PDB file of C-alpha atoms in Angstrom:
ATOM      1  CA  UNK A 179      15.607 -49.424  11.904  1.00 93.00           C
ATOM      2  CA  UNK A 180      14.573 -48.212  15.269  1.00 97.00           C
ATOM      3  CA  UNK A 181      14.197 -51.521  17.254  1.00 97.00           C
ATOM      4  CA  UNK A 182      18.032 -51.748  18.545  1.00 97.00           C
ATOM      5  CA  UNK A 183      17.919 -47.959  19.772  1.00 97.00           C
ATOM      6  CA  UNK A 184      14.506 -48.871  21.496  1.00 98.00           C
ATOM      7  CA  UNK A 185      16.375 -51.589  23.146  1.00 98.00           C
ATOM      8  CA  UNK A 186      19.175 -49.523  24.226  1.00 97.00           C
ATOM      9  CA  UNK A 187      16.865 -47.084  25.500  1.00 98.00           C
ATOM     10  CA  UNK A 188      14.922 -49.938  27.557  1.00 98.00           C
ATOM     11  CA  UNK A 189      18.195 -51.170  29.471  1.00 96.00           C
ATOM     12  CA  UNK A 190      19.340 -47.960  30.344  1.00 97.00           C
ATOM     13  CA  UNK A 191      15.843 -47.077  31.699  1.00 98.00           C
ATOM     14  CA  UNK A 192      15.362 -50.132  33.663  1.00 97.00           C
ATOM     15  CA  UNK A 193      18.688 -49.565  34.961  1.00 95.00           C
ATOM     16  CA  UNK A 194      17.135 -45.980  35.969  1.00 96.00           C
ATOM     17  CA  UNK A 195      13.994 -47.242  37.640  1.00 97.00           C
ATOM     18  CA  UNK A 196      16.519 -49.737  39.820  1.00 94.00           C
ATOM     19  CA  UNK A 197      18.732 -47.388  40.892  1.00 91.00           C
ATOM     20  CA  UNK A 198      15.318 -45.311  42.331  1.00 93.00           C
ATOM     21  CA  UNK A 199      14.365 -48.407  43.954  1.00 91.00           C
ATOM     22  CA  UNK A 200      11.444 -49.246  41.625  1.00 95.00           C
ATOM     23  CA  UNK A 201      12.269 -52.690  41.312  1.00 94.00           C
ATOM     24  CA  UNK A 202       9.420 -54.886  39.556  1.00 94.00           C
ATOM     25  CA  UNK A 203       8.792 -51.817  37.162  1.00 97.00           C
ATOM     26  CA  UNK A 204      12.792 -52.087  36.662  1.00 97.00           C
ATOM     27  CA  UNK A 205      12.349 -55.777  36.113  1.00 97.00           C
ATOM     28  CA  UNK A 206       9.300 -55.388  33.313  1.00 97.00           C
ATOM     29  CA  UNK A 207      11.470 -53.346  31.282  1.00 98.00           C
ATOM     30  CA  UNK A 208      14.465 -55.000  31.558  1.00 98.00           C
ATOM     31  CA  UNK A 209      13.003 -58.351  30.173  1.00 98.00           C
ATOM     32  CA  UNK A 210      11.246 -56.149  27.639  1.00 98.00           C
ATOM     33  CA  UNK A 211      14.545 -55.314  26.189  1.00 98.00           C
ATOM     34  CA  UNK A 212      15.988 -58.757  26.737  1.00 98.00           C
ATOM     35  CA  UNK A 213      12.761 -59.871  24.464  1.00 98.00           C
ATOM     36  CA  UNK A 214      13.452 -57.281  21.910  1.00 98.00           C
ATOM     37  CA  UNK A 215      17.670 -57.984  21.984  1.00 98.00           C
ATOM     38  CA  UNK A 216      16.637 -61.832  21.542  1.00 98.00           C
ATOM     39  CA  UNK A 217      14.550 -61.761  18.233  1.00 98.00           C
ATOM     40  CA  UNK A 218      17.448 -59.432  16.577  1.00 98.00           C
ATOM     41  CA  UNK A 219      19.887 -61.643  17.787  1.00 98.00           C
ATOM     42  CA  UNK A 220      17.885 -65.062  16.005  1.00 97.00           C
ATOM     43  CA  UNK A 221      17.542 -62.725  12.832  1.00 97.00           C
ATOM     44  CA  UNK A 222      21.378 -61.536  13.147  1.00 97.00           C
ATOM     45  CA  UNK A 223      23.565 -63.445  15.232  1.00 97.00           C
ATOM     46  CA  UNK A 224      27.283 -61.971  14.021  1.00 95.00           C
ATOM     47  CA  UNK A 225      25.577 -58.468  14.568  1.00 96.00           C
ATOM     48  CA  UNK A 226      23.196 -58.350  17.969  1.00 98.00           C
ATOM     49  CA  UNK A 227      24.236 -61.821  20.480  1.00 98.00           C
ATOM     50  CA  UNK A 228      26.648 -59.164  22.088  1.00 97.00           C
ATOM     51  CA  UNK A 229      24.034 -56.721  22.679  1.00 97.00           C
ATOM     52  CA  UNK A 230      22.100 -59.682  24.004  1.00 98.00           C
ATOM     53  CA  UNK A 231      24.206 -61.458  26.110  1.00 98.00           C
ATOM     54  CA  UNK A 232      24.562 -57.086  27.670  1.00 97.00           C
ATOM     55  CA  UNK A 233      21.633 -57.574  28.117  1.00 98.00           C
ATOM     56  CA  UNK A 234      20.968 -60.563  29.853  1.00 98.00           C
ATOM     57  CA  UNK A 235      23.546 -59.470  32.105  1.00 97.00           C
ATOM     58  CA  UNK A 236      21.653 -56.503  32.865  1.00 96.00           C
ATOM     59  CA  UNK A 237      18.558 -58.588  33.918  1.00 97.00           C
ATOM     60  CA  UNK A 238      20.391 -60.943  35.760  1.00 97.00           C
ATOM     61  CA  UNK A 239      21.268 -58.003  38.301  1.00 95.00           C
ATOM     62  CA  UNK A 240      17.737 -56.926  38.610  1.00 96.00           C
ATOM     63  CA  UNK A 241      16.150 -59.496  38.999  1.00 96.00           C
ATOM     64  CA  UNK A 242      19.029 -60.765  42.031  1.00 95.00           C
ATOM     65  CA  UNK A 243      17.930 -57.389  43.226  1.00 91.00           C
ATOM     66  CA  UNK A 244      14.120 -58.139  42.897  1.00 92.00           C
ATOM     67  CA  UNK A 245      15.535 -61.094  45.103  1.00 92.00           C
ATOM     68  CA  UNK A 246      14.007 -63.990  42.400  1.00 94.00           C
ATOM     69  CA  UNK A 247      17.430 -65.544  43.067  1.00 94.00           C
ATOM     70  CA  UNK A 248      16.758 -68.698  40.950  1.00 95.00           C
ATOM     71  CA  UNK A 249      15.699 -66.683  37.584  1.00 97.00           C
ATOM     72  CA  UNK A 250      18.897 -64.174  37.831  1.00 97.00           C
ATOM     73  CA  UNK A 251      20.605 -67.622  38.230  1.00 97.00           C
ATOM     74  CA  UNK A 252      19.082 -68.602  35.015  1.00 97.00           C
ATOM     75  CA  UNK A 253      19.825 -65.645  33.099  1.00 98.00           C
ATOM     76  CA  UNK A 254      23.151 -64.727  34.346  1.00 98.00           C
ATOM     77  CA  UNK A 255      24.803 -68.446  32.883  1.00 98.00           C
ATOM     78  CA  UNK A 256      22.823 -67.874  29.778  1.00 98.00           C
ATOM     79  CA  UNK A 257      24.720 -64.621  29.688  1.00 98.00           C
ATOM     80  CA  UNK A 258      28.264 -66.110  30.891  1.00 98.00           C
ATOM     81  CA  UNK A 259      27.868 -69.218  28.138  1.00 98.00           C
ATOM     82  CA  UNK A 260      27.086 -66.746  25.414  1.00 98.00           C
ATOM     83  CA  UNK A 261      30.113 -64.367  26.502  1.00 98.00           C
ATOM     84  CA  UNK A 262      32.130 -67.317  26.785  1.00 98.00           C
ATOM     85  CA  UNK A 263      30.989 -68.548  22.912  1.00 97.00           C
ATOM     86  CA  UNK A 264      31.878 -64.714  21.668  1.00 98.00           C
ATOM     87  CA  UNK A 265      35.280 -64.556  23.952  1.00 98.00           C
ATOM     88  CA  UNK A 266      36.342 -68.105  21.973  1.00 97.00           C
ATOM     89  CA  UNK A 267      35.456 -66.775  18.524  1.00 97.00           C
ATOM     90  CA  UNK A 268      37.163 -63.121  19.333  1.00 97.00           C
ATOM     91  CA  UNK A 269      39.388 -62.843  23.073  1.00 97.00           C
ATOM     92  CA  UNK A 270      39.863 -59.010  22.492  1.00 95.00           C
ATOM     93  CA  UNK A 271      37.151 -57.845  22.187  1.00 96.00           C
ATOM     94  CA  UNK A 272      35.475 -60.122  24.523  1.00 97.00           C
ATOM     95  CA  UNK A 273      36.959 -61.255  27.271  1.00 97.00           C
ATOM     96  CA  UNK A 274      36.772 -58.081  29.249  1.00 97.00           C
ATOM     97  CA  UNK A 275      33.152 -58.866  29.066  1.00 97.00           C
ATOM     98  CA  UNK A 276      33.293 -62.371  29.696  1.00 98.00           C
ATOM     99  CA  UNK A 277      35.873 -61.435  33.109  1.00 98.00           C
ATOM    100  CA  UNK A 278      32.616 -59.036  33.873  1.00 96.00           C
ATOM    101  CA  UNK A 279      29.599 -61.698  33.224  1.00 97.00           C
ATOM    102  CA  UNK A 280      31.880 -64.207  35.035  1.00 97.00           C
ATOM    103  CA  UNK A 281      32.162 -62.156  38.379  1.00 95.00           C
ATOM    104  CA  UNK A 282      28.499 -61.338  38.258  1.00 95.00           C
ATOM    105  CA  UNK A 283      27.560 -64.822  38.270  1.00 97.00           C
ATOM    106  CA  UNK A 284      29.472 -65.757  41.714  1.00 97.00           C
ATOM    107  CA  UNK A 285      27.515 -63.319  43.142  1.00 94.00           C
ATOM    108  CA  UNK A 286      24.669 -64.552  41.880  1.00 96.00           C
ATOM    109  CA  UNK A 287      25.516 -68.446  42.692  1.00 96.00           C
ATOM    110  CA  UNK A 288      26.945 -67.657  46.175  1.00 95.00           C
ATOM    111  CA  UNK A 289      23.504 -65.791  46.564  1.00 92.00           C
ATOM    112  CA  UNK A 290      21.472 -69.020  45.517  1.00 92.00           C
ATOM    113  CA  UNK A 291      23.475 -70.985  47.914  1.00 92.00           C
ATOM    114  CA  UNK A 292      25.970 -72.568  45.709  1.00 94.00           C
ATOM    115  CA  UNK A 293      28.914 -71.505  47.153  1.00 94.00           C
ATOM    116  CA  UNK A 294      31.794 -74.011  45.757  1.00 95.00           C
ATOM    117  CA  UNK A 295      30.432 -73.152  42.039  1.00 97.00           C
ATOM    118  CA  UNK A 296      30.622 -69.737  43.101  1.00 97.00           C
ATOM    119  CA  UNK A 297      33.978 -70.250  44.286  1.00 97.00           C
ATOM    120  CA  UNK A 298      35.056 -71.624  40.750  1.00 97.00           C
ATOM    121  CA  UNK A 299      33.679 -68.688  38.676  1.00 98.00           C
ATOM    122  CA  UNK A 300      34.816 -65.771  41.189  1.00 97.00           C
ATOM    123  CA  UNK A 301      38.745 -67.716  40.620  1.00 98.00           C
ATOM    124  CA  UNK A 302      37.697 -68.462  36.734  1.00 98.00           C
ATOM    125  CA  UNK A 303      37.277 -64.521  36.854  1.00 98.00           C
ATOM    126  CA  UNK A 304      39.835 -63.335  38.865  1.00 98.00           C
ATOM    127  CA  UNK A 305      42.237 -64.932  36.696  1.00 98.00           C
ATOM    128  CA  UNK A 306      40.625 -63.490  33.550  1.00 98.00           C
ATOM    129  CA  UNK A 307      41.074 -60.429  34.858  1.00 98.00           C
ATOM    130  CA  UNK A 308      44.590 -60.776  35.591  1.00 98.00           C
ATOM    131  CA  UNK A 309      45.659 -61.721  32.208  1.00 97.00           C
ATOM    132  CA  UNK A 310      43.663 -58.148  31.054  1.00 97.00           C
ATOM    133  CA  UNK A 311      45.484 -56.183  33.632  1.00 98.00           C
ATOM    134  CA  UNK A 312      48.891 -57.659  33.006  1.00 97.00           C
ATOM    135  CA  UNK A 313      48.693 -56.953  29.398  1.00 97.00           C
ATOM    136  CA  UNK A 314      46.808 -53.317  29.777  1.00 97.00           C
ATOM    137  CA  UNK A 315      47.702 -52.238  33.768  1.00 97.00           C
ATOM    138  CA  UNK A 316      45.982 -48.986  33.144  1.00 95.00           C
ATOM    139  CA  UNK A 317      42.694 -50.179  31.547  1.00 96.00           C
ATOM    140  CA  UNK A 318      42.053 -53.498  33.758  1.00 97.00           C
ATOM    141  CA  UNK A 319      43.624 -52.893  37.318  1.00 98.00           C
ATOM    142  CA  UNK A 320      40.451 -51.366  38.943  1.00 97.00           C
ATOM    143  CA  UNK A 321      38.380 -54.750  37.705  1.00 97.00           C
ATOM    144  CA  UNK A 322      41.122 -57.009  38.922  1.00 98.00           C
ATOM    145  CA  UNK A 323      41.244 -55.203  42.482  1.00 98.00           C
ATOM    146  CA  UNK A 324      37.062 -55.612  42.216  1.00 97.00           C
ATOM    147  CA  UNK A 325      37.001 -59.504  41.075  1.00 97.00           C
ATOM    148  CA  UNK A 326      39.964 -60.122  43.931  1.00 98.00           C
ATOM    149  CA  UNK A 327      37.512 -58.499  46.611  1.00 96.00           C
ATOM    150  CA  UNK A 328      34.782 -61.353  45.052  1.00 95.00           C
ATOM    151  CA  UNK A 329      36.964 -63.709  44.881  1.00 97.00           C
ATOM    152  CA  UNK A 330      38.291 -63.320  48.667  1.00 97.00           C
ATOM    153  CA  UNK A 331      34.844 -63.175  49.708  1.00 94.00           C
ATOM    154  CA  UNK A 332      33.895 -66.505  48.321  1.00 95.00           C
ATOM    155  CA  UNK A 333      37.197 -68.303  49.842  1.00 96.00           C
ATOM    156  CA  UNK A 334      35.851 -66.679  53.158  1.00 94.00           C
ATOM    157  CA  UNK A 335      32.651 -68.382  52.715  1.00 91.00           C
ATOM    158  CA  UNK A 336      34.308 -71.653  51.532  1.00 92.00           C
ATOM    159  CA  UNK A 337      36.270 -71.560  54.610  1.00 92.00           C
ATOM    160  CA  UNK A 338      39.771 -70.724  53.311  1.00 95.00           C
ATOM    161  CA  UNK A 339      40.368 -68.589  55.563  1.00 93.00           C
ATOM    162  CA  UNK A 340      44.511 -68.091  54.969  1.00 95.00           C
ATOM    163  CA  UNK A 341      43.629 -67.611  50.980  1.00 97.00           C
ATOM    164  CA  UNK A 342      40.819 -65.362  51.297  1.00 97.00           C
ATOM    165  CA  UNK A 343      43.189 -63.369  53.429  1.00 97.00           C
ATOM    166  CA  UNK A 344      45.775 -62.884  50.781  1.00 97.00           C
ATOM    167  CA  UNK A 345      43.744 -62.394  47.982  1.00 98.00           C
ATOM    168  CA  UNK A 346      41.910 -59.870  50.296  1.00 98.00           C
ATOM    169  CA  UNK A 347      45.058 -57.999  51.229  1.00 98.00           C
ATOM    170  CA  UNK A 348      46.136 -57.863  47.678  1.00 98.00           C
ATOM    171  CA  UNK A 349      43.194 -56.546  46.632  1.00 98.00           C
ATOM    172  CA  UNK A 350      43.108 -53.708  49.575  1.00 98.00           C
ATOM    173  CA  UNK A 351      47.287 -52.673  47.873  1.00 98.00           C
ATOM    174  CA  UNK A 352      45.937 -52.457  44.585  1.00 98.00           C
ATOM    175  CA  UNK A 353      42.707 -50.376  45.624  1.00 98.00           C
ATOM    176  CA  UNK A 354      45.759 -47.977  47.814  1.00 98.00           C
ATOM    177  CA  UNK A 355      47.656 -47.701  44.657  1.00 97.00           C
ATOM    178  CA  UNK A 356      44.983 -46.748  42.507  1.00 98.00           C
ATOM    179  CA  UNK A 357      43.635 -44.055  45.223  1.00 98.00           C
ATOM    180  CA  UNK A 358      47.413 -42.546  45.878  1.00 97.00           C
ATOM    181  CA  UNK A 359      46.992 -42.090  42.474  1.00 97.00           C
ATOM    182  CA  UNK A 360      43.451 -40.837  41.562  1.00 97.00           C
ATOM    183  CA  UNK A 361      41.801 -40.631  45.337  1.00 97.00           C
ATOM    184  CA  UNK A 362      38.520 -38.978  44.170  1.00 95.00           C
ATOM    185  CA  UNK A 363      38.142 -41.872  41.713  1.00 96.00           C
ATOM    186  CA  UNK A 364      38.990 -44.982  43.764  1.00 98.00           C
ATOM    187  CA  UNK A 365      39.141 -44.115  47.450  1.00 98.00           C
ATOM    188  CA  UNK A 366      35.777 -44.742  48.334  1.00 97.00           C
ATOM    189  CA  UNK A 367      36.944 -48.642  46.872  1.00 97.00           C
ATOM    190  CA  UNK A 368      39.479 -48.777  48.921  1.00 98.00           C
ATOM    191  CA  UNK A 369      37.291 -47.581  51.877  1.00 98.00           C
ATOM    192  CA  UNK A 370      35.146 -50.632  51.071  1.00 97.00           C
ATOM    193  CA  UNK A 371      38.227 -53.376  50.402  1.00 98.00           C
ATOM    194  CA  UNK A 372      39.741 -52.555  53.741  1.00 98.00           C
ATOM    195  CA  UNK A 373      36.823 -53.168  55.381  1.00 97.00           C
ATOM    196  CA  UNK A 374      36.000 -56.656  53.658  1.00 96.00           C
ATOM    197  CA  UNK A 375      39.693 -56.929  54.738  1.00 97.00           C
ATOM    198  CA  UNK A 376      39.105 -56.233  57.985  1.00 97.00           C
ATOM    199  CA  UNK A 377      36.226 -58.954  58.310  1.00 95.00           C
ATOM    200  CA  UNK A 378      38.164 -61.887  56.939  1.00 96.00           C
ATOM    201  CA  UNK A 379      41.068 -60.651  58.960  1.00 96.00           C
ATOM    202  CA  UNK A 380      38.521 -60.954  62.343  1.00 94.00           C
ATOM    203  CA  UNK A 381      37.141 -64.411  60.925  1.00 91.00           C
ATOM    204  CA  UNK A 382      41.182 -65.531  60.790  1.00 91.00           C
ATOM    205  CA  UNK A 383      41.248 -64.631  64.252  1.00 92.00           C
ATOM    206  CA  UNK A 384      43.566 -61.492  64.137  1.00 94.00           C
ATOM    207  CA  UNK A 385      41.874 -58.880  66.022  1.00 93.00           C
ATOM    208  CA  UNK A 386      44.604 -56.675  66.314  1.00 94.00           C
ATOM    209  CA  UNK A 387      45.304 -56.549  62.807  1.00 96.00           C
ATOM    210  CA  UNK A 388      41.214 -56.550  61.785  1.00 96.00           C
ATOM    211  CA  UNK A 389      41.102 -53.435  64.545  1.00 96.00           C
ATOM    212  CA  UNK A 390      43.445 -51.267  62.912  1.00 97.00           C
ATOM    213  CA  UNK A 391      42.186 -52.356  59.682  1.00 98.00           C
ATOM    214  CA  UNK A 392      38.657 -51.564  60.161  1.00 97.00           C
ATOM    215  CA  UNK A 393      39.520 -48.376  61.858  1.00 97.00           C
ATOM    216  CA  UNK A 394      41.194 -46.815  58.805  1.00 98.00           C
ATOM    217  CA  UNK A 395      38.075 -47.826  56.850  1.00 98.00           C
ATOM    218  CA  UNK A 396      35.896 -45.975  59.316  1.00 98.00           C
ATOM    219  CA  UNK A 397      38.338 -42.631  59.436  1.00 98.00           C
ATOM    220  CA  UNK A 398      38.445 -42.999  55.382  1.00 98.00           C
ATOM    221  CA  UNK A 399      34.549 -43.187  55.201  1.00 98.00           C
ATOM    222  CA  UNK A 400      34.525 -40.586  57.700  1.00 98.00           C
ATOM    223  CA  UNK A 401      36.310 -38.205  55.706  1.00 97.00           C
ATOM    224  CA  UNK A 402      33.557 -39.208  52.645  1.00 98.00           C
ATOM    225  CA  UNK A 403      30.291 -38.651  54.197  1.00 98.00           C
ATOM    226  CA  UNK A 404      31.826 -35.187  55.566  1.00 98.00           C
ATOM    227  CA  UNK A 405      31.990 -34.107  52.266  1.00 97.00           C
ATOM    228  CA  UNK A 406      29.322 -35.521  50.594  1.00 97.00           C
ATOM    229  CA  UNK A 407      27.004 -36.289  53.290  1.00 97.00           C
ATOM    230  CA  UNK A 408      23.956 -38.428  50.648  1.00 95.00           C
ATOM    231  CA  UNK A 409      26.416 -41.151  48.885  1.00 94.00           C
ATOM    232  CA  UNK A 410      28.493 -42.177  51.849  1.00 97.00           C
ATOM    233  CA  UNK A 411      26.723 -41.820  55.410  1.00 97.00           C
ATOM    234  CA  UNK A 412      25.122 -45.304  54.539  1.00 97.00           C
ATOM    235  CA  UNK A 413      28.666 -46.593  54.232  1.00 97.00           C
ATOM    236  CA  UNK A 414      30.221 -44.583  57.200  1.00 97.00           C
ATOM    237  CA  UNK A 415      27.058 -46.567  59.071  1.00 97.00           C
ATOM    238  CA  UNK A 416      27.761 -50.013  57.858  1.00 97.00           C
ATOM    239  CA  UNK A 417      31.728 -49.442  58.685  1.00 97.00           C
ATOM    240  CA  UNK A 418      31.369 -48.513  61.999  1.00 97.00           C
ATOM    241  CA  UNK A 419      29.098 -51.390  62.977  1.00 97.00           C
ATOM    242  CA  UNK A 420      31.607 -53.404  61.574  1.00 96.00           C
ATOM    243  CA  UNK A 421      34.093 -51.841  63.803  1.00 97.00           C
ATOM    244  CA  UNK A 422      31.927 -51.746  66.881  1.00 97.00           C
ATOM    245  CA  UNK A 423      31.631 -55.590  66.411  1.00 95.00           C
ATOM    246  CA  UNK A 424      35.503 -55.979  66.354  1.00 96.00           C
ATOM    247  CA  UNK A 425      36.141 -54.071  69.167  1.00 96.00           C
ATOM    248  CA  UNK A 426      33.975 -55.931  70.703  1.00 95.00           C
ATOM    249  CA  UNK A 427      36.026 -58.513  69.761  1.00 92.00           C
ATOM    250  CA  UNK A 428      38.860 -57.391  70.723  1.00 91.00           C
ATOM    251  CA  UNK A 429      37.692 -57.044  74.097  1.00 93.00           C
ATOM    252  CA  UNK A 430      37.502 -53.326  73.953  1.00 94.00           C
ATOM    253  CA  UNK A 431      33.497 -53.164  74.895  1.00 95.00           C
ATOM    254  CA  UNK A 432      33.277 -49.534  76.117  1.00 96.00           C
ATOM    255  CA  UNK A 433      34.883 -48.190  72.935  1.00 95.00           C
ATOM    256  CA  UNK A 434      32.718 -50.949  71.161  1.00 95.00           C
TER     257      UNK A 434
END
């Protein structure tokens, strides 16, 4: 009776202990509930793979956190495949998930050094996700702006430069729409799109562009961090070395 609740319970604490840095104790209890999820799911597979494959997901960010980058490897295609096998036998209910599992293995692949595969799932999810938000705008837009950042980032690292700079740009309007709209929900995204922007707009060689670009990500993490000083002075950090390095750049080494 109790051993699916006790798994829930697991996950959500091991996502807990992660998010207060305690990674290996994260990690234990995370494949504790992956253990637990796995023997319900041989007993019942119609009723618990889902809550499996959730899980597996789950560990597969831990333990690329925990930095054992060949394990979350592992685990995150044994979630994808077993998304991918639910998604076949029911698309609505599934593929949402599927999209999800599908962008957290590119991380996890470009992470491992496999950076055309990763190239091929970050696209394989982009595009998922752009069926979902063409059919349901208000329900999938925010994870097709997310998977486009991904995606843009593994062109950059492929070298397609020109493509990772559309899809980049594209994902940077949708993040502007969704914050004109609902700015204490999704401006902090957009904050962090323009400045992947930004870089893949210095790698292309546009300075200019990449300046003013990565100077509107500063000003709009700016305006974060003054009013809530503990989630976004990390980010305001990170955004102005980015912009210090493109001044630089830009040949602009005082204000750099």
């Amino acid at each position: 009776a109790f051993r699916p609740g006790l798994a829930m319970s697991l996950n959500n604490l091991a996502n807990r202990l992660s998010d207060a840095g305690q990674r290996e104790e994260a990690l234990n209890i995370a494949a504790e509930a992956v253990a637990i999820r796995r023997e319900l799911a041989d007993a019942n597979p119609d009723a618990f793979r889902p809550y499996l494959a959730a899980s597996l997901n789950n560990l597969a960010t831990i333990l690329r956190d925990a930095g054992q980058r060949q394990e979350a490897l592992e685990i995150a295609a044994e979630a994808a495949a077993l998304y991918r096998e639910l998604a076949d036998a029911n698309p609505d209910a599934f593929r949402p998930d599927l999209a999800t599992s599908l962008n957290n293995l590119a991380t996890i692949l470009r992470d491992a050094g496999q950076r055309q595969e990763a190239l091929k799932i970050a696209g394989e999810a982009a595009t998922l996700y752009r069926e979902l938000a063409d059919a349901n705008p208000d329900a999938f837009r925010p994870d097709l702006a997310m998977s486009l950042n991904t995606l843009a980032n593994r062109l950059s690292d492929a070298g397609q430069r020109e493509q990772a700079l559309t899809i980049a740009a594209e994902a940077a309007t949708l993040y502007r729409e969704l914050a004109d709209a609902n700015p204490d929900a999704f401006r902090p995204y957009l904050a962090t799109s323009l400045n992947n922007l930004a870089t893949i707009l210095r790698d292309a060689g546009q300075r200019q562009e990449a300046l003013k670009i990565a100077g509107e990500a500063a000003t709009l993490y700016r305006e974060l961090a003054d009013a809530n000083p503990d989630a976004f002075r990390p980010d305001l950090a990170m955004s102005l070395n980015n912009l210090a390095t493109i001044l630089r750049d830009a040949g602009q080494r005082q204000e750099a």
